[in-house]
Amino acid sequence: MTRIKKNTLVVLNIILKNDKGDIIVDKEELTYLHGGYNQIFPKLEQKLENKAIGDVFELILTPAEAFGEIDDSLIVKELLENLPKEISIGLELDGENGMIYIVENIEQEYAILNANHELAGITLLASGEILEVKHLSDKVVKELLKEEKH
């Protein structure tokens, strides 16, 4: 039976819940290349090491181990006159340096914009099952990583 190790292509079902037990992601299929390629959270990758098809997993990811802590510098108060007229809560706006801001609140003269990941600051419970495990040759891994950069 093939086990998860470096240069293995892994397909799994994952469920993410917040610390209140609310489901955030429900049985989403995730495919990644195992072996420190930063395609999934390092703690999750570590937990999956040496598992095989049919194995299940469960772990807690702190905000720092998942989508990060809330960075107050990514929350800004912007005058409405500097924003599009059709602004609404939940609207995505392109900011400087490729940042994407979400309109969180609209007041009389300004809006609150937030560029933190929507799951920043949240402790997550990740659980799931391994669906496929396939060991790849070094050549195939190099090709996959080259494609990923483009």
Short mmCIF file of C-alpha atoms in Angstrom, two decimals, residues 83-94 100-106 112-114:
data_model
loop_
_atom_site.label_atom_id
_atom_site.label_comp_id
_atom_site.label_asym_id
_atom_site.label_seq_id
_atom_site.Cartn_x
_atom_site.Cartn_y
_atom_site.Cartn_z
CA LEU A 83 -14.51 54.76 -3.65
CA PRO A 84 -16.79 53.62 -6.50
CA LYS A 85 -20.35 54.98 -6.29
CA GLU A 86 -21.89 51.48 -6.46
CA ILE A 87 -20.15 50.38 -3.25
CA SER A 88 -21.87 47.75 -1.09
CA ILE A 89 -20.96 45.51 1.85
CA GLY A 90 -19.11 42.41 0.64
CA LEU A 91 -17.82 44.11 -2.54
CA GLU A 92 -14.21 43.29 -3.45
CA LEU A 93 -11.97 46.23 -4.33
CA ASP A 94 -8.48 46.09 -5.80
CA ILE A 100 -7.91 42.81 -2.41
CA TYR A 101 -10.09 44.58 0.11
CA ILE A 102 -13.59 43.55 1.15
CA VAL A 103 -16.05 46.29 2.10
CA GLU A 104 -17.05 45.36 5.67
CA ASN A 105 -19.07 48.37 6.74
CA ILE A 106 -20.42 51.58 5.22
CA ILE A 112 -14.28 50.07 6.42
CA LEU A 113 -12.17 47.91 4.07
CA ASN A 114 -10.42 44.72 5.14
#
